XYZ file of C-alpha atoms in Angstrom:
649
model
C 61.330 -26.984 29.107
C 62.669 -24.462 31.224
C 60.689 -23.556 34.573
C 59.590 -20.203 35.184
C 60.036 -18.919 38.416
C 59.209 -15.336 40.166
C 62.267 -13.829 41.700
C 62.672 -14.563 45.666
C 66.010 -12.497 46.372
C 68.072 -9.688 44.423
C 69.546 -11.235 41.227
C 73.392 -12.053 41.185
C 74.740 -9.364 39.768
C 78.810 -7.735 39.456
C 78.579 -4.098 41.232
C 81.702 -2.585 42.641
C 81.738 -1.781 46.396
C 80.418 2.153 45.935
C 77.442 1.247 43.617
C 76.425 -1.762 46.042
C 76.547 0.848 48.816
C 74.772 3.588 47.088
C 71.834 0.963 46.064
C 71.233 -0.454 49.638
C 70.649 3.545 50.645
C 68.779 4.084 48.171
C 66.215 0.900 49.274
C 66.160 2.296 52.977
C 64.369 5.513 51.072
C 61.576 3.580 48.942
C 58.321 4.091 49.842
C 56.768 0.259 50.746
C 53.303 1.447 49.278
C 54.054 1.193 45.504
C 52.398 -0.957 43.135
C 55.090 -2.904 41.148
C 55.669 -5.651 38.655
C 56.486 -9.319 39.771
C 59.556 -9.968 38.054
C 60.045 -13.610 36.166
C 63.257 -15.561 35.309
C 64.978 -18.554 33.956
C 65.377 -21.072 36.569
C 68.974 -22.351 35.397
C 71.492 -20.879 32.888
C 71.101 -21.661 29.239
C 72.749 -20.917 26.183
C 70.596 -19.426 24.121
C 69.778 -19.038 20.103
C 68.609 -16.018 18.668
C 69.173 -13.428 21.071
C 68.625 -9.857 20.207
C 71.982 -8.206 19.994
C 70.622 -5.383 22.400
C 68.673 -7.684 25.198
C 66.816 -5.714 27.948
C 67.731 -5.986 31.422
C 67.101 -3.994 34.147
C 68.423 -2.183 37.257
C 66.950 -2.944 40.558
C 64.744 -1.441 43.079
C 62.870 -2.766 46.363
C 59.456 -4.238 46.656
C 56.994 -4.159 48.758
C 57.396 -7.493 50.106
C 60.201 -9.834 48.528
C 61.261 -9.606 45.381
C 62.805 -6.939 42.933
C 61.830 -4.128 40.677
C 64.091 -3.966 37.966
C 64.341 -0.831 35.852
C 64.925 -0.512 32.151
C 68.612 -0.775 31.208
C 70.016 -2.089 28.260
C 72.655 -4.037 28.129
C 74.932 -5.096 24.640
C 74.869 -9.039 24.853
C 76.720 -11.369 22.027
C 74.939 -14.475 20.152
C 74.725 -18.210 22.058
C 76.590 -16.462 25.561
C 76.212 -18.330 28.553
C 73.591 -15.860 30.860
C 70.376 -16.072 32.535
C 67.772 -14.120 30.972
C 65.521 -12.084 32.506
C 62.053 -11.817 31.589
C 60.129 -8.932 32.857
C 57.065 -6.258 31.579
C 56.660 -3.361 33.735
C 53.643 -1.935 35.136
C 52.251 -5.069 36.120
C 50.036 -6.533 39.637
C 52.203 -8.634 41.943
C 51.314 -11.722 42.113
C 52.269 -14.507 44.975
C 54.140 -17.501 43.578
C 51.511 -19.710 44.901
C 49.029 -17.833 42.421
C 50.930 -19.754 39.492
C 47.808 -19.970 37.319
C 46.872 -17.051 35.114
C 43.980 -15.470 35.059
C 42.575 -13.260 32.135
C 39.946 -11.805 34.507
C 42.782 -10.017 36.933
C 44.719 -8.991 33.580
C 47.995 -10.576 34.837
C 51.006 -11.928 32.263
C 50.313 -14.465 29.714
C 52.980 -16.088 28.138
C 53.108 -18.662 25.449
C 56.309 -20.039 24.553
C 58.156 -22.908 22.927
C 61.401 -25.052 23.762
C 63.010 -26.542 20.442
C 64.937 -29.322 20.859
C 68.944 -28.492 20.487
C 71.144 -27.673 17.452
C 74.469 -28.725 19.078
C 75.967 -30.932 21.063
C 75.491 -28.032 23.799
C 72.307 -28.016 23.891
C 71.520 -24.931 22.699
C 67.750 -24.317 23.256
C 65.511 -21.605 21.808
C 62.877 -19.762 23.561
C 60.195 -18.111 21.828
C 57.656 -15.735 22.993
C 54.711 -16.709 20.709
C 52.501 -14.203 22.684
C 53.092 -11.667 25.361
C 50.090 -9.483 26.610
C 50.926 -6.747 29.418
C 48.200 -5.318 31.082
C 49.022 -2.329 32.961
C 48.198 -2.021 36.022
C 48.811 1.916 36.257
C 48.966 4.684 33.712
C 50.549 8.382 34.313
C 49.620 10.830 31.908
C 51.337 14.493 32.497
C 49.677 17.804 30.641
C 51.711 21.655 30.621
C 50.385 24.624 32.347
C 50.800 27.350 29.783
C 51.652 31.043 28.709
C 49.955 33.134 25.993
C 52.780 35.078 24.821
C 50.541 37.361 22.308
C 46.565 36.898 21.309
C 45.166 38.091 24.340
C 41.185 38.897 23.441
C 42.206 38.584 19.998
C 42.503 34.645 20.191
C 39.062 34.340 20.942
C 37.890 35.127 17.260
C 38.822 33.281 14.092
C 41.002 33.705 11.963
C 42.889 35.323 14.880
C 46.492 34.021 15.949
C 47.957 33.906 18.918
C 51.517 32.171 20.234
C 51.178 30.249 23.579
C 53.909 28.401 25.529
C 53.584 24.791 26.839
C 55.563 25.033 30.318
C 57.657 22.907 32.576
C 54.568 22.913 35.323
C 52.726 19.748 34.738
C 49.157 18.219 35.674
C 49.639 14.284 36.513
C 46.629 11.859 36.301
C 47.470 8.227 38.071
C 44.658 5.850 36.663
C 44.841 2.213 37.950
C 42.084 -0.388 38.878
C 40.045 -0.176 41.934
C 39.590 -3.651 42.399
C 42.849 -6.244 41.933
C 40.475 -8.665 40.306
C 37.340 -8.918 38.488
C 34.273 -10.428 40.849
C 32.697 -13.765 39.885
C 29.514 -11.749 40.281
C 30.542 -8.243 39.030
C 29.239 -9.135 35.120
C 25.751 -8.358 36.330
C 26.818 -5.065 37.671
C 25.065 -1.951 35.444
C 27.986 0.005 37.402
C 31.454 1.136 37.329
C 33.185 2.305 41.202
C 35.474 5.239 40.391
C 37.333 6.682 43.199
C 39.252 10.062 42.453
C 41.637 11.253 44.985
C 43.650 14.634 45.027
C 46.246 14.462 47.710
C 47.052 17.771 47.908
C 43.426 18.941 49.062
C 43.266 16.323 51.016
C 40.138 15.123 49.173
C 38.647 11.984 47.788
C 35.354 11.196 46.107
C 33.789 7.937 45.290
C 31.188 8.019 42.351
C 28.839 5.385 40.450
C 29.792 5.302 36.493
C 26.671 4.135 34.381
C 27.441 1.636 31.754
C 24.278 2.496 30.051
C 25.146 6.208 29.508
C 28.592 6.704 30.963
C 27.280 9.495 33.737
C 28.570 9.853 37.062
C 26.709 9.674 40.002
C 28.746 11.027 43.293
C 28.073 8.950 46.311
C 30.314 11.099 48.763
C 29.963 14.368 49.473
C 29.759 16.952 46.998
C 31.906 19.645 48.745
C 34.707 17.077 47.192
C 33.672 17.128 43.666
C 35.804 18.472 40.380
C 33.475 19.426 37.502
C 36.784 19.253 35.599
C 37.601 16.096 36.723
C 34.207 14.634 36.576
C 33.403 15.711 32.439
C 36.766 14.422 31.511
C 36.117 10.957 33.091
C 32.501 10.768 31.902
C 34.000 12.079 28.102
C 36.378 9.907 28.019
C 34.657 6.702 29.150
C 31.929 7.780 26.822
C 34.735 7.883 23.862
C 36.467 4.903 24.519
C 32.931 3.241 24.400
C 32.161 4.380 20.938
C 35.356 3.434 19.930
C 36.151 0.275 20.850
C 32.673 -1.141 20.219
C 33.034 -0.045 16.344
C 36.624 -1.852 16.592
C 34.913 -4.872 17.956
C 36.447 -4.820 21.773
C 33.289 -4.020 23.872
C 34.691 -7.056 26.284
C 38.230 -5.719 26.735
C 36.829 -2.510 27.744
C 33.868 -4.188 29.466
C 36.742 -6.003 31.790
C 38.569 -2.855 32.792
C 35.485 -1.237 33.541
C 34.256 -4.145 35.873
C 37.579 -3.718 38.320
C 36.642 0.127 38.602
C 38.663 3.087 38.536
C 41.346 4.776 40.585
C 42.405 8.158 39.682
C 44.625 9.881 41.454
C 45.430 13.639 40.489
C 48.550 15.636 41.319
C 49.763 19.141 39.948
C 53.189 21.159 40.063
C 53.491 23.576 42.900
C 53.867 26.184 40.013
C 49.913 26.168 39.246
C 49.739 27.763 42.988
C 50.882 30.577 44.886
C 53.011 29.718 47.869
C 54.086 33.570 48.106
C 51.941 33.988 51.186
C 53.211 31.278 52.801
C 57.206 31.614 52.181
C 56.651 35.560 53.557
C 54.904 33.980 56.646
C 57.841 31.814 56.972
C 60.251 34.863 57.039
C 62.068 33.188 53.522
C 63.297 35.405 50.858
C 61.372 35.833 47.686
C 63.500 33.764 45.496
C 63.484 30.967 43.484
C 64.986 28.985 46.025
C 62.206 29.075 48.807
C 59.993 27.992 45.677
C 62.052 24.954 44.987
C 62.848 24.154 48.933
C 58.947 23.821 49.143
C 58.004 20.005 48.942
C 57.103 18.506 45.610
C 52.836 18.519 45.388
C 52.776 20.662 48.410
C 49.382 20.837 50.236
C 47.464 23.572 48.927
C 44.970 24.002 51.237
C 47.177 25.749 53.731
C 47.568 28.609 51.218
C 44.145 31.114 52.299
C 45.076 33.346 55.243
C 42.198 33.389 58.194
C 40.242 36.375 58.937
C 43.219 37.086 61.747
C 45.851 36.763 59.177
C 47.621 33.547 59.798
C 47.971 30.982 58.064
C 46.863 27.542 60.125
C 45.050 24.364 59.529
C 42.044 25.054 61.318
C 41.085 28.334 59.407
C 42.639 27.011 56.060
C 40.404 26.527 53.233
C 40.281 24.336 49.936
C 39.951 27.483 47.731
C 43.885 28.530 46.504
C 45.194 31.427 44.542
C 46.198 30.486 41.195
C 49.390 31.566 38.680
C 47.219 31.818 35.407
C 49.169 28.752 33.689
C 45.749 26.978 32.932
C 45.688 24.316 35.838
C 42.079 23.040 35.039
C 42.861 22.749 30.936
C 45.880 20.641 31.931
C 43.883 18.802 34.981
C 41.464 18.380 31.992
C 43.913 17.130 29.987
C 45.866 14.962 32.371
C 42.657 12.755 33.375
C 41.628 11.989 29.738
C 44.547 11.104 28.447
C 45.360 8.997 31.247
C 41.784 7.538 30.655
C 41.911 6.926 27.108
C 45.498 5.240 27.220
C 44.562 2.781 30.104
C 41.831 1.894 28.099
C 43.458 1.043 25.237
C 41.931 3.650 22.915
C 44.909 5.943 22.255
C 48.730 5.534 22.042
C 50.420 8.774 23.898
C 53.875 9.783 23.399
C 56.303 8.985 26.079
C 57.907 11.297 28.219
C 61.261 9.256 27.306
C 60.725 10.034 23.982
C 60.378 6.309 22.638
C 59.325 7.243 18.864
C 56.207 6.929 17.850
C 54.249 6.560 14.007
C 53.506 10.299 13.288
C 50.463 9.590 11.489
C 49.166 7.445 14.438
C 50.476 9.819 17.230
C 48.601 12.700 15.243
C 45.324 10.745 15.194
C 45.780 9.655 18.765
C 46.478 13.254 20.047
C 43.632 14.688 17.950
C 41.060 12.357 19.583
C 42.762 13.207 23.069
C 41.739 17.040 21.903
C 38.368 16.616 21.578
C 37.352 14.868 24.485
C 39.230 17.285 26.467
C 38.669 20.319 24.824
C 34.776 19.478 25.137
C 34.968 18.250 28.551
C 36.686 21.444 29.808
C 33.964 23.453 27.994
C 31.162 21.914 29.565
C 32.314 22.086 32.936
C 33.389 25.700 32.954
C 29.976 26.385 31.384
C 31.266 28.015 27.796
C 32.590 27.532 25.316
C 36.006 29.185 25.149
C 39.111 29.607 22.982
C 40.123 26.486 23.765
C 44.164 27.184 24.047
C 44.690 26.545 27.081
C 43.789 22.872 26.556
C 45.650 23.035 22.607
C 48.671 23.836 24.294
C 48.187 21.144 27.126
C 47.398 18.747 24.136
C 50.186 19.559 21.532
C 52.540 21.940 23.485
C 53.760 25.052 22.331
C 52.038 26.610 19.242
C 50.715 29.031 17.099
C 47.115 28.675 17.623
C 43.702 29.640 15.757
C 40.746 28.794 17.772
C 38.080 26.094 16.386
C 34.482 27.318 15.542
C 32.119 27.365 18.221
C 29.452 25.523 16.909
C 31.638 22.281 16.685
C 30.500 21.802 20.488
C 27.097 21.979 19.935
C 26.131 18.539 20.320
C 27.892 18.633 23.793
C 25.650 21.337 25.341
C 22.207 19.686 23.849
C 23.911 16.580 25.970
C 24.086 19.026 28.888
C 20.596 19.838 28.329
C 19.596 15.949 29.092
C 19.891 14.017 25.931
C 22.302 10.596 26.595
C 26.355 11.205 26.403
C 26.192 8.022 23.973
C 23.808 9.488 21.809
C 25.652 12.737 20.907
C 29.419 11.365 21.548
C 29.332 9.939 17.411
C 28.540 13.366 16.195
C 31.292 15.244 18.261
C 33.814 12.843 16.827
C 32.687 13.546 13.593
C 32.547 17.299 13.967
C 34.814 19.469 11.641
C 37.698 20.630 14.024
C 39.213 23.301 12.257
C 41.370 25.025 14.726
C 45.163 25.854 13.677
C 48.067 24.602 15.026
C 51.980 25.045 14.152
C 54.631 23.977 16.436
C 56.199 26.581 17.712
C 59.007 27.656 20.239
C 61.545 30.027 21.393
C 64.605 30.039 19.634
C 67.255 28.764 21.177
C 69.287 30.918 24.016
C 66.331 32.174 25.010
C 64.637 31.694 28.189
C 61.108 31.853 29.352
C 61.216 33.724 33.044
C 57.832 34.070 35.030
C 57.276 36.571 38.178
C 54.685 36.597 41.107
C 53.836 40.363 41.470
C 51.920 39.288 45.052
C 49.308 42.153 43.959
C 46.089 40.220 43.437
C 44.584 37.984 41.271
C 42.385 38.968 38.192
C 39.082 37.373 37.188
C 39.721 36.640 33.685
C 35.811 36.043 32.518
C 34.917 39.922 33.711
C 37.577 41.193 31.722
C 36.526 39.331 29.126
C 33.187 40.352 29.377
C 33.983 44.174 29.672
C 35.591 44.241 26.554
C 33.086 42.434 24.381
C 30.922 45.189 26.236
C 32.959 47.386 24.698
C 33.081 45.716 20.849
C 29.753 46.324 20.663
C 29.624 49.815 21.568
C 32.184 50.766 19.968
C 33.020 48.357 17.376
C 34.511 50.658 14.766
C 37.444 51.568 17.708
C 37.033 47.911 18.366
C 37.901 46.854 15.004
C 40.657 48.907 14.507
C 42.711 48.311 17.943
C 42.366 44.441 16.783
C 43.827 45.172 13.402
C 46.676 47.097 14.527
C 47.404 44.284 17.132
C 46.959 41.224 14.748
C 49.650 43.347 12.911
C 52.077 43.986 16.118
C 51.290 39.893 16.383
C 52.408 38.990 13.521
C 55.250 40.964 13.250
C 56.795 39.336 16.856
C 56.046 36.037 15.081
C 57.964 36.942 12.189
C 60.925 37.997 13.971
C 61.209 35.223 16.261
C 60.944 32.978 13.166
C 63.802 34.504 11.843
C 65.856 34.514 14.728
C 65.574 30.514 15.168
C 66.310 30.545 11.008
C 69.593 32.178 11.940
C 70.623 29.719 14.796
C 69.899 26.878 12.313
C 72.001 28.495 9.290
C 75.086 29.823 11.128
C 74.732 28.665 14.965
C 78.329 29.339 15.979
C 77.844 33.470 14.987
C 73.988 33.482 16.261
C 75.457 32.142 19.423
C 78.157 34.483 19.672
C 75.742 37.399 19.820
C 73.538 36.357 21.520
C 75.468 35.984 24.803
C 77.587 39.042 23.945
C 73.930 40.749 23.444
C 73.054 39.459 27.226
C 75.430 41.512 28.954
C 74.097 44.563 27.929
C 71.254 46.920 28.009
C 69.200 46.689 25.028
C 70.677 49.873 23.364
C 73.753 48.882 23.754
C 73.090 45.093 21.145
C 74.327 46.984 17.881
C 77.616 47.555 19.365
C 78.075 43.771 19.853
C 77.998 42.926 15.846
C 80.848 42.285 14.029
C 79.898 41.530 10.283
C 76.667 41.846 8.673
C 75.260 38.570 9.119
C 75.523 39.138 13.285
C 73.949 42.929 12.863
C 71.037 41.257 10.475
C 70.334 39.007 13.708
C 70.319 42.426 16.318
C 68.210 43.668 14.003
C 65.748 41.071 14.397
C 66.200 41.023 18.254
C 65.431 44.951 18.059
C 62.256 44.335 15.705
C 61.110 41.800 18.237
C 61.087 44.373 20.819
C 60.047 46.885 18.981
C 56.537 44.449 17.750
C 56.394 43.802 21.735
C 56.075 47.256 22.678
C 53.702 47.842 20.320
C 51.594 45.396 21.233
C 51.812 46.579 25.446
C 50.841 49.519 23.539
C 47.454 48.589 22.149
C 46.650 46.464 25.018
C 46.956 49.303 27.336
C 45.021 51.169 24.980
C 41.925 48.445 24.630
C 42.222 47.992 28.975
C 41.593 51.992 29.628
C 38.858 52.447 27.079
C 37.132 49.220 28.045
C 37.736 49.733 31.661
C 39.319 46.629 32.644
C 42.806 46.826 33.895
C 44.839 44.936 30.771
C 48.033 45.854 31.875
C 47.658 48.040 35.131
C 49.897 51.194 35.982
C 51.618 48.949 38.693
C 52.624 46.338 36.070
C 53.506 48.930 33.237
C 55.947 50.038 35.806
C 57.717 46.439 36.785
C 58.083 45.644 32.958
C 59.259 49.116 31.426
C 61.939 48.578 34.493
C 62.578 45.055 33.419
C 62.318 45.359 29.624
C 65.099 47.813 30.456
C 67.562 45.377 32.122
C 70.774 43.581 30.687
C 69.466 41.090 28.444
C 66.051 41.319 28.140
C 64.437 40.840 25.146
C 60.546 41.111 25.726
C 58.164 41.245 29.306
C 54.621 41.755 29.462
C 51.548 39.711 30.895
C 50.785 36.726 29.613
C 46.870 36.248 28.025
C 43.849 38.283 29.409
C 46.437 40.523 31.456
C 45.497 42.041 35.057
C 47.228 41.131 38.117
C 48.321 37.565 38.022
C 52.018 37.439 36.665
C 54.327 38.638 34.763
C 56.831 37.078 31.980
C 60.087 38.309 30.125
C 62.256 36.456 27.388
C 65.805 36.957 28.058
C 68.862 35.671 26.120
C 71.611 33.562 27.280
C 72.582 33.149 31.050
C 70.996 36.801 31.945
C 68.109 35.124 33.654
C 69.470 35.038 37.049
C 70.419 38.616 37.191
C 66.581 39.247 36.313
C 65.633 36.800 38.936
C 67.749 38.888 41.244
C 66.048 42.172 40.248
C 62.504 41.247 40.423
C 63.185 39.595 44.012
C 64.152 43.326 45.103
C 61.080 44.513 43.589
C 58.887 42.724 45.464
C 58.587 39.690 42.474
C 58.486 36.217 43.531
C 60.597 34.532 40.121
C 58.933 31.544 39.223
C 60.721 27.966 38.394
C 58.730 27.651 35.495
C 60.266 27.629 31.994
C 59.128 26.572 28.360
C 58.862 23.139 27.716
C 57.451 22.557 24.158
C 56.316 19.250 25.181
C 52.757 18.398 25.218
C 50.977 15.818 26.907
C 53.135 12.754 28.111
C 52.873 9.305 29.242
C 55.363 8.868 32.130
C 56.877 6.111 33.621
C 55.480 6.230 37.297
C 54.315 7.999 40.156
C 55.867 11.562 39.958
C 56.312 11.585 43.378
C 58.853 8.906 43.581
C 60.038 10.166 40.150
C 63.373 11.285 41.525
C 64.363 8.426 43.931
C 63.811 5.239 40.439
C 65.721 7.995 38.455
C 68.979 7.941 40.338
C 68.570 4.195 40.565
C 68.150 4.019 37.069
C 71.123 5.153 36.179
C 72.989 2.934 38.125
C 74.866 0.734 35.772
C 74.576 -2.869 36.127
């Protein structure tokens, strides 16, 4: 039987002078304080049967200590060739060779395998993995910011529709265990430690998780605390409880609860406004100061002092905000990551490794509810509940769920046990909508930092249901005319991604003839019918747009809130009137926050351009239809493994 022995040095392996080169710089640059796999190998070369035609190896990367990380890379192999095989599951503790015995409690490999004797005269031997179990010792979940395109106020009623965009600005959630190993005494414990960090406030909390009623009691100061973080842990635990008890694996769950809980959460600069700080610095308002900014910058640096600067000493934790929904997909982020690391739910990679869609649709739906209900409770309301859908599914055309589905949660609030109401939550009637939905294709999603002010989005909420009810015949009809305007955009955009499908080559062709010019200018660019039916859509999406500016404007100056104010109604007649612009407005309740614009082809760095000399700060974001993720490590070293990645062995 072959011995199995953890890596001591790099593997032999054939790299040509440049690769070698480029790997040892790349090792000088790895941070020493990652947790990684132990990697496990064949002591001697065999011949082996029954190899996969399409065996997994893996490129390499430094460890703390000795050893290698090796990477996912797959490598074409041929039947009974002379090789040593490599054996490793990612995501796993380290564990010293001298710790050869495995332990269930610390969740380390098991392997079971057999050596049969030989077929041939060579010795041929077979190796079969009768049972591998991987416990990992980290998850990263990722959820999108978002944009609502159209539904703003309207969204918050059924059977009202509104179109939101999933974005490229994502939450992260790092869940691993607190303790390496399960305590000989730590069955008696009534407890669970949970420590949640947030880097970039420079804050960490410790709490106390019940086991009897999966609450959280905060044992550090509460000046640290996240309502948002602190529902969807207690949610989520409370779920995976349920669960797994009714599928029979209270001890599984019972074990990962006993080593505690390390959460570490980390969001895109793109949540927060770094405009003060890049005009302290003297840097140009372009996208490039954005993206020379550190990935997870500190954003407690961000608040001016009463004497204007900008300093650690008079810094505080509070941080103005974009509007792309950072606590839905915080929210989001922390139960997913929850629910996967405890084996409850099955998320969809970020690599895109397919997944059963029945299965992925149950898995996601059950990652809805306990974030949709956990970001209800903490804000205090019960609200339309996009901004998590989108975080959830990504981008959509979404009809809000009935209120009264969240019921149960606020009696819980009131002081009856989590585990008491948790079954009936589950069981609920969901009915929101959802349809997948995105831009079609050549079109870009650009967003712009005005640098006039935040807006409180609850007050203007507030002043127009003020406003419904005393004057809810006006009401009514300003919210029939703009379902109509909504459904009309939808329409044409639908048919506009119909057209790239049917006859891509002439959709293309006028599209990026159409982004050179001035929107009065498109019917000029068709040729034939077919390419003057698709500028006729682009013109009726424009034409739905304006039309709904229109009524919003309308609803903000008879309600008194300041929808879309004179300032902004400026900046996007100006940029709706630009080469290549399809569409600009502001996204959701409106005010002060941003700005957005679809434009077609490659016009969006002219636009970028323009708003910079109008005082806009353009915005890396951009659509991503994705919705919420698992990745495949710490974000923050995200860029160093992927160059090393795709290094070829």
């Amino acid at each position: 039987m072959p011995e199995i022995e953890q890596l001591p040095h790099l593997p032999r392996l054939v790299l040509d002078p440049f690769r070698a080169l480029l790997l040892c710089l790349m090792f000088l640059h790895l941070p020493l304080s990652m947790d990684l796999p132990p990697i496990w190998c064949l002591s001697r070369p065999l011949r082996l049967h029954s190899l996969p035609q399409h065996a997994e190896i893996f490129s390499v990367t430094k460890l703390p200590s000795d050893g290698v990380l090796l990477t996912p890379s797959v490598l074409r192999t041929k039947p009974h060739s002379r090789c040593e095989t490599l054996i490793s599951f990612g995501a796993l503790q380290r564990k010293r060779r001298e710790e050869r015995k495995t332990s269930e409690a610390s969740r380390f490999l098991r392997l079971s395998y057999s050596v049969c004797d030989s077929h041939n005269s060579d010795q041929t031997l077979l190796l079969r993995l009768q049972e591998v179990r991987v416990a990992m010792a980290q998850v990263v979940a990722s959820a999108p910011g978002k944009v609502l395109m159209t539904g703003g106020y309207l969204i918050l009623e059924r059977p009202n529709a509104g179109i939101v965009l999933s974005t490229t600005a994502r939450f992260y959630a790092i869940v691993k265990p607190f303790y390496e190993e399960v305590k000989q005494d730590s069955w008696a414990w009534a407890w669970t430690d949970v420590k949640v960090t947030s880097p970039q406030l420079s804050r960490e909390t410790m709490y106390k998780l019940s086991h009897k009623n999966s609450t959280l009691h905060c044992i550090s100061s509460r000046d640290s605390a996240n309502p948002f973080v602190e529902q969807a842990v207690q949610y989520a635990v409370a779920i995976a409880t349920t669960i797994l008890n009714d599928r029979g694996k209270k001890d599984v769950l019972q074990k990962l609860l006993l080593q505690g809980l390390d959460i570490t959460i980390l969001g895109c600069n793109d949540f927060y406004s770094y405009r003060n700080q890049i005009e302290a610095c003297g840097l140009p308002l372009r996208p490039e100061a954005l993206a020379s900014l550190p990935p997870f910058s500190s954003i407690t640096f961000n608040a001016e002092g009463s004497d204007g600067t900008v300093t650690r000493d008079n810094c505080k934790p509070e941080v103005a905000k974009t509007g792309l929904g950072s606590s839905a997909a915080m929210t989001t982020s922390v139960v997913a990551a929850l629910l996967h690391y405890l084996g409850v739910v099955r998320l969809p990679s970020s690599a895109k490794i397919p997944i059963e869609e029945k299965l992925l649709n149950s898995d996601l739906d059950l990652v809805h509810i306990a974030a949709q209900t956990a970001h209800c409770i903490a804000q205090g309301k019960v609200g339309s509940g996009f901004d998590v859908s989108a975080a959830v599914y990504g981008s959509q055309r979404y009809v809000r769920f009935s209120p009264g589905v969240l019921s149960s949660a606020q009696v819980a609030v009131e002081g009856k046990p989590l585990q008491e109401i948790i079954a009936g939550i589950l069981k609920e009637k969901w009915d929101h909508e959802k349809i997948k939905f995105s831009l079609p294709p050549l079109m870009t999603l650009l967003l712009g930092e005005p640098g006039t002010g935040g807006s409180s989005t609850p007050s203007m909420v507030g002043a127009v249901k003020r406003w419904q009810t005393s004057d809810p015949q006006k009401a009514l009809e300003t919210w029939r005319r703009l379902a109509e305007a909504n459904s009309a955009l939808e329409m044409q955009l639908k048919m506009l991604s119909k057209f790239a499908e049917d006859q891509w080559d002439l959709y293309r062709f006028i599209i990026r003839n159409c982004s050179e010019y001035t929107y009065d200018k498109w019917m000029q660019q068709a040729a034939n019918t077919f390419q003057e039916a698709i500028v006729k859509s682009l013109l009726g999406a424009r034409d739905a747009f304006l039309h709904i500016r229109f009524h919003m404007q309308q609803m903000g100056q008879t309600a008194g809130v300041p929808i879309e104010p004179e300032s902004q109604t400026r900046l996007l007649d100006t940029t709706m009137n630009m080469k290549g612009v399809l569409l600009a407005g502001v996204p959701g309740a409106g005010g002060f926050d941003a700005i957005f614009a679809i434009t077609l082809g490659e016009s969006g760095n002219n636009i970028a351009d323009a708003w910079s000399k109008l005082s806009v700060l353009p915005m890396l974001v951009r659509e991503d239809p994705q919705g919420v993720s698992l990745e495949s490590g710490d974000p923050r070293v995200k860029d160093i493994s992927s160059a090393i990645s795709s290094i070829q062995i």
